[in-house]
């Protein structure tokens, strides 16, 4: 390479020597100047035939054009140089040398691009000589410039493509505010062709600041793009480009995001099943109203109506959760309509609802509650079923029954609790005396928690009589609790639900079971024959996995035949948990014990439930027996139950026999056992033993002297 460059320089020097006669200082200076230039320089002059030939050139010309050594020389025709480069492929495929020279003759100056064999780009710039014929031509290596321009072009094209097809809307305004570019996403958002887009009128900022002001300020803001058929929500970003003042505007469509956020906020504050406000929204609204009431800015009185559906659990158990859910949906709609537009309705959980009502007096709140109860008392048609429920309501008023949201809520709950105790389907306003009753209930809960440890429970025993023969066929063990603080007995209907709520019923049932089985042993040791005892068991206790083992251990400990024990379960347990209960009952019966269904007929079940369960006895609820002797229909119902039980091989016991008329009527129906105050009151084991000694366990009993 070094030798090649040296030869080219020698050729150049020879050309210069031929051009300049003598070795003057000016010639030396010109040669140095030409050698220092980065461009290749060739001076062409006309020969005798008028063609351009080389008169003068520097060594850089041969280097830039990548010519063979000695190729460029004085007298070389320009046509030969151009043809050489064209044949070598330095020019484009459509390059025409004849046309090139024709243009050169017609124009005083011009340029073209060519590419040397090594791939480098050469810019050829020529200018016609003014003083004499020929041209001065520069050959400049512009490879780096071409590469940069090409890269810049590609980058611009990439950015334009990105902008054109970006999912975010992009638009450009010139300094005068005219739209000069809008990509596909922007035109889709604006729903206009580019020539019809008017950003100032189509984009409506959400902050009451004009679009023009936002455009001048720059930055980001939220806006709406309104159309006849929908509204799109966008985040607009404005950026100024350079010093000229052009604007780049981006439009991010957040319609779905805002809708999703709105839906999430709605779900967070509304019940998913009924669409009513949930407990969170209830608390937020009630706290806001409480603050307004405290500040004296509230309009009217604020009333809280606490609602609880009656008999819903029974329907849910009888017909399944699907029917129960649809009933709740219809009930919620009725509550909302009955409450009116000025009220807010909520589902707080399960079958618990609430209404916040604003009115001038409590009388209006009572009227609203009564309207709700009336609507909910109407029959429900659900999946072909006609269902009936009811509703109870408790009312409390802000600043009358409490000064805080929590106080008013408690007052409404207290009023509702009193309604449910005294009779469902009613409305009650809060009374401070009601709260005292609640406090007493809480004290009773505390007493109950200590009752087991203090051995405050006892058992009373009530005989069951064969009404046909008058023989005692069994004894029911009945739980009793004497509360030392109150100094009296507490009814099981009061403390058993409390025990279940407190989680104590399992311990109490196990105590009853062990005590009753131990008492059987005492009866046996006293000489009584086959004194089987019925033991009531809570549904929560039946769910204990070890309950059958505990029964077996107690029987073994006291050497009692399992056939002397009968476990009583309520009708509701048999219906609600039939599958799980059946498994427990099967294990109980497999252990030799018997099973009875208590309180049959108090609900809405049929004997079809009994047919599918492993039971030995059915006990008719006292609410049915009460009608005997007064209503012929009651006798028909009892007779039907007795006939079905005989057909299924089940013993039948009538509970709650209180009069001789009931006793005599039942005796006409055949083999039925009876239980009630007329036949024998619940008493202590010692009193029962004394009675057995008088009448004999196997002998007949005289009911009128029981």
mmCIF file with all atom_site columns, C-alpha atoms in Angstrom, residues 8 106 124 157 173 290 441 482 520 581 603 620:
data_model
loop_
_atom_site.group_PDB
_atom_site.id
_atom_site.type_symbol
_atom_site.label_atom_id
_atom_site.label_alt_id
_atom_site.label_comp_id
_atom_site.label_asym_id
_atom_site.label_entity_id
_atom_site.label_seq_id
_atom_site.pdbx_PDB_ins_code
_atom_site.Cartn_x
_atom_site.Cartn_y
_atom_site.Cartn_z
_atom_site.occupancy
_atom_site.B_iso_or_equiv
_atom_site.pdbx_formal_charge
_atom_site.auth_seq_id
_atom_site.auth_comp_id
_atom_site.auth_asym_id
_atom_site.auth_atom_id
_atom_site.pdbx_PDB_model_num
ATOM 1  C CA . UNK A 1 8   ? 0.636   7.888   -7.158  1.00 0.00 ? 8   UNK A CA 1
ATOM 2  C CA . UNK A 1 106 ? -25.215 22.394  -20.561 1.00 0.00 ? 106 UNK A CA 1
ATOM 3  C CA . UNK A 1 124 ? -18.112 14.162  -7.381  1.00 0.00 ? 124 UNK A CA 1
ATOM 4  C CA . UNK A 1 157 ? -38.448 6.296   9.689   1.00 0.00 ? 157 UNK A CA 1
ATOM 5  C CA . UNK A 1 173 ? -49.198 21.026  16.151  1.00 0.00 ? 173 UNK A CA 1
ATOM 6  C CA . UNK A 1 290 ? -72.952 11.579  62.169  1.00 0.00 ? 290 UNK A CA 1
ATOM 7  C CA . UNK A 1 441 ? -78.126 -10.725 78.773  1.00 0.00 ? 441 UNK A CA 1
ATOM 8  C CA . UNK A 1 482 ? -80.254 -22.431 88.882  1.00 0.00 ? 482 UNK A CA 1
ATOM 9  C CA . UNK A 1 520 ? -79.245 -45.033 84.798  1.00 0.00 ? 520 UNK A CA 1
ATOM 10 C CA . UNK A 1 581 ? -76.256 -36.326 60.723  1.00 0.00 ? 581 UNK A CA 1
ATOM 11 C CA . UNK A 1 603 ? -91.150 -26.630 61.279  1.00 0.00 ? 603 UNK A CA 1
ATOM 12 C CA . UNK A 1 620 ? -94.770 -34.761 67.989  1.00 0.00 ? 620 UNK A CA 1
#
